[in-house]
XYZ file of C-alpha atoms in Angstrom:
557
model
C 62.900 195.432 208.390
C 64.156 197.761 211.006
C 61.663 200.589 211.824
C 64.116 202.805 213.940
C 67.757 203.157 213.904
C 69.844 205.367 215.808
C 73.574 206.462 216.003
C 74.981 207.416 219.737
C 78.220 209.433 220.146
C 79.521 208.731 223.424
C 83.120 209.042 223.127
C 84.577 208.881 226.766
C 81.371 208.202 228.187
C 81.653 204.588 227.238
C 78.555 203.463 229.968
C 76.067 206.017 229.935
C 76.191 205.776 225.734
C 75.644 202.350 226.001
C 72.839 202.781 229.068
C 71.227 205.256 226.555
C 71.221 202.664 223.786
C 69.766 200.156 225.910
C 67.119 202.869 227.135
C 65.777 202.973 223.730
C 65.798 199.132 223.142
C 63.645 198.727 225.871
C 61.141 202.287 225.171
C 60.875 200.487 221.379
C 59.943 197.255 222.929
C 57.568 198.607 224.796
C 55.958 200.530 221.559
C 56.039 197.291 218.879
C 58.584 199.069 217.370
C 62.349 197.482 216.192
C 65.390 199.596 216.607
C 69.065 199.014 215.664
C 71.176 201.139 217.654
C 75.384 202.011 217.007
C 77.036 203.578 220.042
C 80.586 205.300 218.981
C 82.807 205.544 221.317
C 86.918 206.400 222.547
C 87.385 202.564 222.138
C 85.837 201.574 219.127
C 82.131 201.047 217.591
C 79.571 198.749 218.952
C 76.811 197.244 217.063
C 77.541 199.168 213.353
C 74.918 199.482 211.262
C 74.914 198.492 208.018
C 73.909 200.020 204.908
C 71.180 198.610 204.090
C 69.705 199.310 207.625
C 70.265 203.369 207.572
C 68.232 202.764 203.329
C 65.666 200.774 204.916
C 64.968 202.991 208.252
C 61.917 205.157 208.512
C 62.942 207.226 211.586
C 66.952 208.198 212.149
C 68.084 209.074 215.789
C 71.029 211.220 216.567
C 72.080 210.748 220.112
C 74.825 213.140 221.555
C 77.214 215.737 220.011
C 78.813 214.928 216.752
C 76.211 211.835 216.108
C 75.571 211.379 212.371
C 74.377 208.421 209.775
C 74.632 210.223 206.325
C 73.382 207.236 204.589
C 70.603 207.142 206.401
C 67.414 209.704 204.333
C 64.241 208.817 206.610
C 63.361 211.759 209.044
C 66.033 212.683 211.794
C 65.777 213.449 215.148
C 68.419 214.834 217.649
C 68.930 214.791 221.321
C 71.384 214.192 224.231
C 72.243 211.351 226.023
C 70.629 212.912 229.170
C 67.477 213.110 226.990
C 67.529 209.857 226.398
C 68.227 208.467 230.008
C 64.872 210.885 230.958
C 62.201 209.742 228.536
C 63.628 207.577 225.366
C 59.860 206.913 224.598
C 59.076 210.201 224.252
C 62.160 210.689 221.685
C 60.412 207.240 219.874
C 56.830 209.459 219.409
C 55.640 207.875 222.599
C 53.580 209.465 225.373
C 55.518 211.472 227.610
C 54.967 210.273 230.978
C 53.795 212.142 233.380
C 55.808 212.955 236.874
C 54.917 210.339 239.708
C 56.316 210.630 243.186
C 57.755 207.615 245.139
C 58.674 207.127 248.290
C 61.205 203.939 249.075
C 62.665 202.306 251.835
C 65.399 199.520 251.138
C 67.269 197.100 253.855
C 69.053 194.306 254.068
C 69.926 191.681 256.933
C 72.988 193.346 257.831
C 72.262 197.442 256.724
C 75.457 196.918 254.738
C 76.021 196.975 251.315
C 72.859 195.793 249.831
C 70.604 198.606 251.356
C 72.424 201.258 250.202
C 73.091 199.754 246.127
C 69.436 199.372 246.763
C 68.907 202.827 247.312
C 71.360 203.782 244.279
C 69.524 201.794 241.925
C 66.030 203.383 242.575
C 67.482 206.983 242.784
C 68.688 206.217 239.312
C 66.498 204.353 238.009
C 63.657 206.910 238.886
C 65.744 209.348 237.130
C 65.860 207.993 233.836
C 61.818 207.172 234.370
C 61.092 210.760 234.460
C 59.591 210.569 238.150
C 60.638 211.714 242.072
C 61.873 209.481 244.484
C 62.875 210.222 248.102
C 64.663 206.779 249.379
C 64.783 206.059 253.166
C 67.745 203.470 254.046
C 67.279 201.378 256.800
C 70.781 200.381 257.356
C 72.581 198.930 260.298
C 72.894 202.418 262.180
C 69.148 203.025 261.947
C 67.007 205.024 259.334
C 68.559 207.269 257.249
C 67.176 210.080 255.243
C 63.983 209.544 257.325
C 60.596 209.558 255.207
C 58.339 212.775 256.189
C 54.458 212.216 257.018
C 54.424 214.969 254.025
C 56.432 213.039 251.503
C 54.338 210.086 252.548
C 51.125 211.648 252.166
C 51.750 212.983 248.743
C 53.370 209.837 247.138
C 51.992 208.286 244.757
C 53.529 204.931 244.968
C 55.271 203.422 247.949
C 58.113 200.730 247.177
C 59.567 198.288 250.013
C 62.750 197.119 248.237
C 63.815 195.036 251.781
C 65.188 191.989 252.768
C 64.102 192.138 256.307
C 60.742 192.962 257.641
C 60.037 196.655 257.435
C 57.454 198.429 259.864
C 54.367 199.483 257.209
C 52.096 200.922 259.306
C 53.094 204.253 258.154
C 52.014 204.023 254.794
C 48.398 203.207 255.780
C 45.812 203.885 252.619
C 49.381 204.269 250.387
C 49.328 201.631 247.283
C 52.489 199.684 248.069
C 54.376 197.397 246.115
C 57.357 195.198 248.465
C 60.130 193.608 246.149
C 63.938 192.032 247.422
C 66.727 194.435 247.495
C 68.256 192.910 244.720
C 65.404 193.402 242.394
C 66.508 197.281 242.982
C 70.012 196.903 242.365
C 69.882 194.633 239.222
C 66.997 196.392 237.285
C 65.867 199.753 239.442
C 63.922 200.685 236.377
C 62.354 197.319 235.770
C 60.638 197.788 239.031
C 59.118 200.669 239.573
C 57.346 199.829 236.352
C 56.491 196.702 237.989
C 55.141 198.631 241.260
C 53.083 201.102 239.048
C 51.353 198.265 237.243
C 50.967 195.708 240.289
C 51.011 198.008 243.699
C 47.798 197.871 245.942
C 46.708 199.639 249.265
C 48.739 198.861 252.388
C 45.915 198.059 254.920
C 45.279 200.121 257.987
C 43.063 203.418 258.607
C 42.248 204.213 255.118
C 43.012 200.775 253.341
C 41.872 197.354 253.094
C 44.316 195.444 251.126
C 47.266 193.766 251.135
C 50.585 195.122 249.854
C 51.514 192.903 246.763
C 54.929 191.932 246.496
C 57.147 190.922 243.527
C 57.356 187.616 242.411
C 59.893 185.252 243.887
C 60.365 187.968 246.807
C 61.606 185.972 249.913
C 58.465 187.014 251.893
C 58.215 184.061 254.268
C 60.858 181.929 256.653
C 64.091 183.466 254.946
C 62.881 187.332 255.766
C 62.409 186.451 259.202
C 65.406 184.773 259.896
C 67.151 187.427 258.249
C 65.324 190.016 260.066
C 66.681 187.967 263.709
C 70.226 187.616 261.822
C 70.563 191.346 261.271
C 69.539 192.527 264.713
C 72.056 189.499 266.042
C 74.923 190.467 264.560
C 75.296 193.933 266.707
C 75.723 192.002 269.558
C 78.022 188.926 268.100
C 80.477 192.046 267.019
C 80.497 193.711 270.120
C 81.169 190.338 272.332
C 83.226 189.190 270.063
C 85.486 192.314 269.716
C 85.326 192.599 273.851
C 86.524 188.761 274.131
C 89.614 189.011 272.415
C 89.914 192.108 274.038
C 89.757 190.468 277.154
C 92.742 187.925 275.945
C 94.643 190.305 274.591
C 95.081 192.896 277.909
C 94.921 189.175 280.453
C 96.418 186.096 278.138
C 94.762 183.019 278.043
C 93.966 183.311 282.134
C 91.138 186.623 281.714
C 88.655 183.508 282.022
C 89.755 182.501 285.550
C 88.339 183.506 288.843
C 91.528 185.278 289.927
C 90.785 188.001 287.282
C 87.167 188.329 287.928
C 88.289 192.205 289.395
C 90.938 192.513 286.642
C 89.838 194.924 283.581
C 90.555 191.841 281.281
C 88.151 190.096 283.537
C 85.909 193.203 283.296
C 86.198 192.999 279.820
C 85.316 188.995 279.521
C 82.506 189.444 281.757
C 81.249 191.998 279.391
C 81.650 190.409 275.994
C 81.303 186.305 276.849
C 78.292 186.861 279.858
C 76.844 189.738 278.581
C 76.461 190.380 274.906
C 76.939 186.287 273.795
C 74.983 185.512 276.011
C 72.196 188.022 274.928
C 72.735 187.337 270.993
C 71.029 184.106 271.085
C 67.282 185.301 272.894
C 68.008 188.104 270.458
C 67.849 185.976 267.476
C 64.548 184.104 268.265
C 63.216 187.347 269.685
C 63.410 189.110 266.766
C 62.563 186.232 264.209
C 58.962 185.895 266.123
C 58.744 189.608 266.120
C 58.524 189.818 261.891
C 56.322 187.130 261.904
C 53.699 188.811 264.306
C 55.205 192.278 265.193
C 55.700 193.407 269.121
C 53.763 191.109 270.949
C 55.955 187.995 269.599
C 58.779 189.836 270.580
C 58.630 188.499 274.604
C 57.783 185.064 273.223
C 60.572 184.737 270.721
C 62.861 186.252 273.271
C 62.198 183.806 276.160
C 62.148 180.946 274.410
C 65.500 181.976 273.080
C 66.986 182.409 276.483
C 65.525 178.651 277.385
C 67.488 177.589 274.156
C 70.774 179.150 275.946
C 69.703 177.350 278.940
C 69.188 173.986 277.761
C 72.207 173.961 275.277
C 70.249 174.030 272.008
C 72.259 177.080 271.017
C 71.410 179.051 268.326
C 69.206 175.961 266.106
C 67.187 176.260 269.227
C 66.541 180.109 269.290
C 65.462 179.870 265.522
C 63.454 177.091 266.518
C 62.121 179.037 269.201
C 61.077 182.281 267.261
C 59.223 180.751 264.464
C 57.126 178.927 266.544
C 56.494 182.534 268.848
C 55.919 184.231 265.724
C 53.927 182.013 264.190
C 51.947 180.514 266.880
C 51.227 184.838 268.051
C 49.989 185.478 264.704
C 47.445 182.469 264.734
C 46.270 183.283 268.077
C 46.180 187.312 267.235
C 43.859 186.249 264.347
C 42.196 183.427 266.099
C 40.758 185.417 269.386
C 38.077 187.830 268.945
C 37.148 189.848 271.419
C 34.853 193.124 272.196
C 36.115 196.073 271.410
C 36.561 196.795 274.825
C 38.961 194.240 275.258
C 40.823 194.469 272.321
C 43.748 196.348 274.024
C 44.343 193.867 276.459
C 45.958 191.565 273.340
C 49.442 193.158 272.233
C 50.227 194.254 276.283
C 49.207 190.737 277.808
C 47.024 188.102 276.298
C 49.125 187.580 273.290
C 52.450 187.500 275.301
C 51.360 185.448 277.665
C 50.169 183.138 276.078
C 52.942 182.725 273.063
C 55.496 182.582 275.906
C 53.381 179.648 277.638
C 53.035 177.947 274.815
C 56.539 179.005 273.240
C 58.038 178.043 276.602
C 56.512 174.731 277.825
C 57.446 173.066 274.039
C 61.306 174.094 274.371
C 60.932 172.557 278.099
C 59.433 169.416 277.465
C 59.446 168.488 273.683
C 61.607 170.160 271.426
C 64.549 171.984 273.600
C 66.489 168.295 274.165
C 66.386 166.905 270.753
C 67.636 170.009 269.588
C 70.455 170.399 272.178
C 71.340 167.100 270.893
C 71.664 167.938 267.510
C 73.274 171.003 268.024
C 75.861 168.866 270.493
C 76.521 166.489 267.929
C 77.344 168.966 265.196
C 79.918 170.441 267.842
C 81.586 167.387 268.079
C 81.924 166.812 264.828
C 82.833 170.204 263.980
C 85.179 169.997 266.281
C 87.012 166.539 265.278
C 87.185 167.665 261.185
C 90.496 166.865 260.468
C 92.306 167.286 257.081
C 90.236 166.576 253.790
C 86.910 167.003 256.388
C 87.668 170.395 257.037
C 88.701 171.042 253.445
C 85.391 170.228 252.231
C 83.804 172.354 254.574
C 85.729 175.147 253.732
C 85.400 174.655 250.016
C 81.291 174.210 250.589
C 81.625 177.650 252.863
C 83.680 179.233 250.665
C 81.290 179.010 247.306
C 78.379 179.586 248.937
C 79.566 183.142 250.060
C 80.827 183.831 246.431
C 77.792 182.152 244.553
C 75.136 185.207 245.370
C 77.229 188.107 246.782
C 75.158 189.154 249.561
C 72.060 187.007 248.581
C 70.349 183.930 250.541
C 72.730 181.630 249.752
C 75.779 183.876 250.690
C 73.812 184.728 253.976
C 73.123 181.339 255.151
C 76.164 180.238 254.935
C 77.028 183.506 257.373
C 74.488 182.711 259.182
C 75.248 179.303 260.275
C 79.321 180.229 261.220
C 77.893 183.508 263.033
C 75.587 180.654 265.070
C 78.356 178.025 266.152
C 80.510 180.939 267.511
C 77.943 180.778 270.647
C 79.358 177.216 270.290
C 82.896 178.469 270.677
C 83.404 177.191 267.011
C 85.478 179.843 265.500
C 86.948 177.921 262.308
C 83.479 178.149 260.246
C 83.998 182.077 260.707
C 87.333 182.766 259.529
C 86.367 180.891 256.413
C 83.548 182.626 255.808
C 85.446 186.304 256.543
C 88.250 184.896 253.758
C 85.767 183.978 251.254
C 83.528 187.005 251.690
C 86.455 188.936 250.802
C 88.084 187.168 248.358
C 85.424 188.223 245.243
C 85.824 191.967 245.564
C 89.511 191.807 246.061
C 90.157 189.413 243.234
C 88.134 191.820 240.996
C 90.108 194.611 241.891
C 93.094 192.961 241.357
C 92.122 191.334 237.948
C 91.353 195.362 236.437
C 95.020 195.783 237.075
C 96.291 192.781 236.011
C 93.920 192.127 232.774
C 93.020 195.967 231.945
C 91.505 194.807 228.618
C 88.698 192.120 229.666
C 86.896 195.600 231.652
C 85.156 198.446 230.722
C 86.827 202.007 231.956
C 84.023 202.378 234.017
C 84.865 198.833 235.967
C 88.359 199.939 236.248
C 87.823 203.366 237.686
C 85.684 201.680 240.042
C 88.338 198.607 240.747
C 89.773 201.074 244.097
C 86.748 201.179 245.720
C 85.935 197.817 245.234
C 89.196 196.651 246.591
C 88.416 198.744 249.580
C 84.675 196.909 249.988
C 86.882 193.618 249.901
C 89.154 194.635 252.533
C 85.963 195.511 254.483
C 84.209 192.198 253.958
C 82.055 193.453 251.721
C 81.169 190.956 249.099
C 78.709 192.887 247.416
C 81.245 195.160 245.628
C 81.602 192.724 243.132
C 78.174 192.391 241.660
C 78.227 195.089 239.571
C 81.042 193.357 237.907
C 78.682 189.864 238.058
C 75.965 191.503 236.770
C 77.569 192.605 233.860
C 78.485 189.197 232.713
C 77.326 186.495 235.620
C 78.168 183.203 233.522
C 81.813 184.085 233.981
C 82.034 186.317 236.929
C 80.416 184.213 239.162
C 82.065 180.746 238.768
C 85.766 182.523 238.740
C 84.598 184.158 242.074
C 83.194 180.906 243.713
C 86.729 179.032 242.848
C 88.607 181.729 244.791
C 86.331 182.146 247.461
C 86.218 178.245 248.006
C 90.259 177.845 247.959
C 90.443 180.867 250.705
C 87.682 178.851 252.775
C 89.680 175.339 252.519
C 92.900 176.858 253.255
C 91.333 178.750 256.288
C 89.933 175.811 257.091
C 92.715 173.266 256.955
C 94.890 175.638 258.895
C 92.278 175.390 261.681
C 92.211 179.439 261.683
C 89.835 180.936 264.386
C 88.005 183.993 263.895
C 86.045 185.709 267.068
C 84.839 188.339 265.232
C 82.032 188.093 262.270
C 82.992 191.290 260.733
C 85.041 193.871 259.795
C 87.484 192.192 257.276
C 90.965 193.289 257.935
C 90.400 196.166 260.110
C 89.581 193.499 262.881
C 92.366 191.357 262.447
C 95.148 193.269 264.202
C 93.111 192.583 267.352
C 94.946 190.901 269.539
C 93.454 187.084 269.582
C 90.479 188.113 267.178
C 91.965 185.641 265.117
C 94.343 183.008 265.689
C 97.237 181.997 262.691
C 97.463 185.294 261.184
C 99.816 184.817 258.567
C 98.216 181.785 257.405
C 95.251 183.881 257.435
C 96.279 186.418 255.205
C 97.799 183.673 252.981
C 94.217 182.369 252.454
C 92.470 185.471 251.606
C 95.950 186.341 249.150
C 95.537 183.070 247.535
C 91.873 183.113 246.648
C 92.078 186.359 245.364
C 94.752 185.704 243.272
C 93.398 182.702 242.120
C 90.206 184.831 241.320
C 92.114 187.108 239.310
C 93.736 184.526 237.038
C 90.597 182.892 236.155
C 88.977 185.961 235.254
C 91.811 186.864 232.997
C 91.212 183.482 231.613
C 87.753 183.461 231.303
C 86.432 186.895 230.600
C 86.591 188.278 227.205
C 87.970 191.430 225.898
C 85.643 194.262 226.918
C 84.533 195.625 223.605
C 83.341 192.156 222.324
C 81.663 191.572 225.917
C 79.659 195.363 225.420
């Protein structure tokens, strides 16, 4: 027998009616209590209740103007959907909550897309909880919205909702709760009930404990490369941009001695000696530094720069900083000293002795066998030919589409944004053509298929397009998230035919982002129209399988 029942009118509103509904699922679940609930809409009605349900129903809910069940005789009660979206348990007979304030910080590896949905989905999602947030974005410009020491003192509840390592010492005596950025942007609400329930101090002045963070949160190796990736890429986009700069203003000779005084050669110098040649101590640098904070920083660093010397590239460098980081941390642990000596560890001890150790084992054990490796998989980068390059560009190109911004997505950038130290460009225009190809393909399929999505995911098809263009990938998960068993797969086939085409064109891409906003660029990318053939195709091809796959919108909701 169903306890509750409840009729929303949401006419045009089509997602927050159904948000509201869902609201009160989830505020009866939490009770023991079962609830049917009808949302009426401009398109049609969703989940109709039945006779017998309004007879057998000992509490009636009428949600939004016009709501009414006049079959229904248990005891009615009224409200808006904004009432609903603020405290559905309290509209249930439950507890009204009382106010809690949060203070968040979200980031991802490349300050993108991610940190800022992030952001969205807590702003929201504290909303509809009843509670004050104030969100801080660390994206790839810096901080944004900057926390206060006032805001910080009177929260209640810190959340971390990064995919990077985030400084904490801030929130000293705070109970903290760290989670993934996705965990935000998927189910906002979901967590901060999480972070209320499971949060504990952050240790420093006034604390003890550890922060506890959210199951399945990539807390370990993948944060830390990430955290190197994301301070990388500045300086892969900047040489890169400056190289084909360089080509573009000097031809093919800008490399040559004879234009060492030219601005081309100005401009090489710059962007080939300079910033590439920087990116690679900057990855290990920064990869030691979240594993044991500022004094792995000179470790990671130097024994990225003796990866650079030796040849071991970028597998080198990553090499390099975990085994800074991690051998820092031990020692910083290890040693005990008096107190009077305790501030000799961050400014010397510690770096000293991480770059010893860090720098002897690239020397003499570990630097060779990995400039090996990473020689061999130039060569045979290099010689893939045909149906070899294919596969690698189909591999490449589903692994950007399979997550949207996740780990799997980002290690496959990862590894193209690596080999272009290499001077292997191919891996990188497949990625840039499959990154975009999801968004784009989306946007094109609202158009093309106007039935199989919701008004809301057509009014937001033009910006999506746009984050496409961009190569952002993570425009399309809202779409994924809405119904992932189809989404996905019709994104990954698109994505992996742009990849294999790029690919077996032998396209070259000196740039690791921008999407098509970097292509005019003079040399940025080699085979241009072939290029835009790629990303056309998968996106196309996306399209059609959606409209083939997905199912009219209504019966989806």
């Amino acid at each position: 027998m169903t306890e509750i029942i409840a009729s929303v009118a949401a006419g045009k509103a089509v997602v927050q009616g159904v948000l509201a509904a869902e609201a009160l699922r989830k505020a009866a679940k939490l009770q023991g209590s079962s609830i049917e609930v009808e949302v009426h809409t401009s398109e049609g009605v969703l989940n109709k209740l039945s006779a017998a349900q309004m007879q057998q129903a000992s509490l009636v809910l009428l949600v939004g103007e016009g709501a009414a069940l006049p079959e229904a005789t248990a005891p009615r009660v009224t409200a808006s959907i904004e009432q609903v979206l603020a405290d559905p348990a309290a509209l249930l007979g439950g507890p009204k909550q009382a106010v809690k304030r949060i203070v968040a910080v979200t980031s991802c590896p490349t300050g993108i897309a991610h940190t800022f949905m992030a952001a969205e989905g807590l702003l929201q999602a504290a909303a509809a909880l009843g509670h004050e947030i104030r969100v801080e974005t660390q994206g790839s410009v810096g901080a944004q919205t900057p926390l206060t020491p006032e805001e910080i003192a009177a929260a209640d509840l810190v959340i971390i909702a990064a995919d990077r390592q985030v400084d904490l010492s801030r929130f000293a005596g705070k109970r903290l709760f760290e989670s993934g950025a996705k965990a935000a942007i998927n189910d906002g609400q979901n967590l901060i009930r999480r972070a209320f329930e499971q949060a504990s101090l952050q240790g420093g002045a006034t604390g003890t404990a550890t922060p506890q963070k959210a199951a399945g949160v990539k807390t370990g190796p993948y944060r830390h490369l990430m955290t190197g990736v994301s301070y990388m890429i500045p300086f892969v986009t900047a040489g890169g941009l400056l190289i084909a700069l360089a080509f573009a203003f000097g031809g093919i000779y800008a490399t040559e001695p004879s234009h060492a005084h030219s601005f081309a050669g100005a401009l090489f110098e710059i962007g080939a000696k300079s910033a590439f040649t920087l990116f690679v101590p900057i990855l290990g640098g920064f990869i030691a530094y979240s594993i044991a904070d500022r004094p792995g920083l000179a470790p990671g660093m130097i024994g990225g720069l003796l990866s650079s010397l030796l040849g071991a590239g970028f597998l080198g460098a990553i090499a390099a900083g975990f085994l800074a980081g991690y051998f820092t941390s031990w020692f910083n642990k290890t040693l005990k000293l008096p107190r009077a000596l305790e501030g000799l560890k961050p400014v010397l001890i510690l770096p000293l002795a991480g770059t010893l150790v860090t720098g002897l084992a690239m020397v003499y054990v570990i630097g060779t066998p990995i400039a090996d490796i990473m020689n061999f998989m130039t060569n045979v980068l290099k010689s893939m030919q045909g149906s070899s390059a294919v596969i690698l560009g189909l591999l490449l190109g589903a692994m950007m589409a399979f997550d949207m911004g996740g780990p799997v997505n980002k290690a496959a950038y990862a590894f193209a944004v690596g080999l272009l130290s290499a001077q292997i460009y191919t891996p990188m225009a497949a990625v840039m053509a499959a990154g975009m190809t999801p968004p784009l393909g989306i946007a094109l399929a609202t158009y093309l298929f106007p039935s199989r999505f919701t008004l809301d995911e057509r009014e937001s098809a033009l910006s999506t397009g746009a984050l496409g263009l961009s190569f952002i990938t993570e425009g399309a998960i809202p779409f994924a998230a809405r119904d992932p068993f189809r989404v996905i797969p019709c994104n990954m086939a698109g994505s992996a035919l742009a990849g294999a085409i790029s690919m077996a064109m032998g396209v070259q891409l000196k740039v690791p982002h921008g999407g098509i906003f970097v292509l005019p660029i003079p040399n940025a990318v080699t085979h241009l129209g072939v290029y835009a053939i790629a990303i056309i195709a998968g996106s196309v091809a996306t399209a059609l399988a959606l409209g083939l796959a997905k199912r009219n919108a209504a019966i989806l909701a």
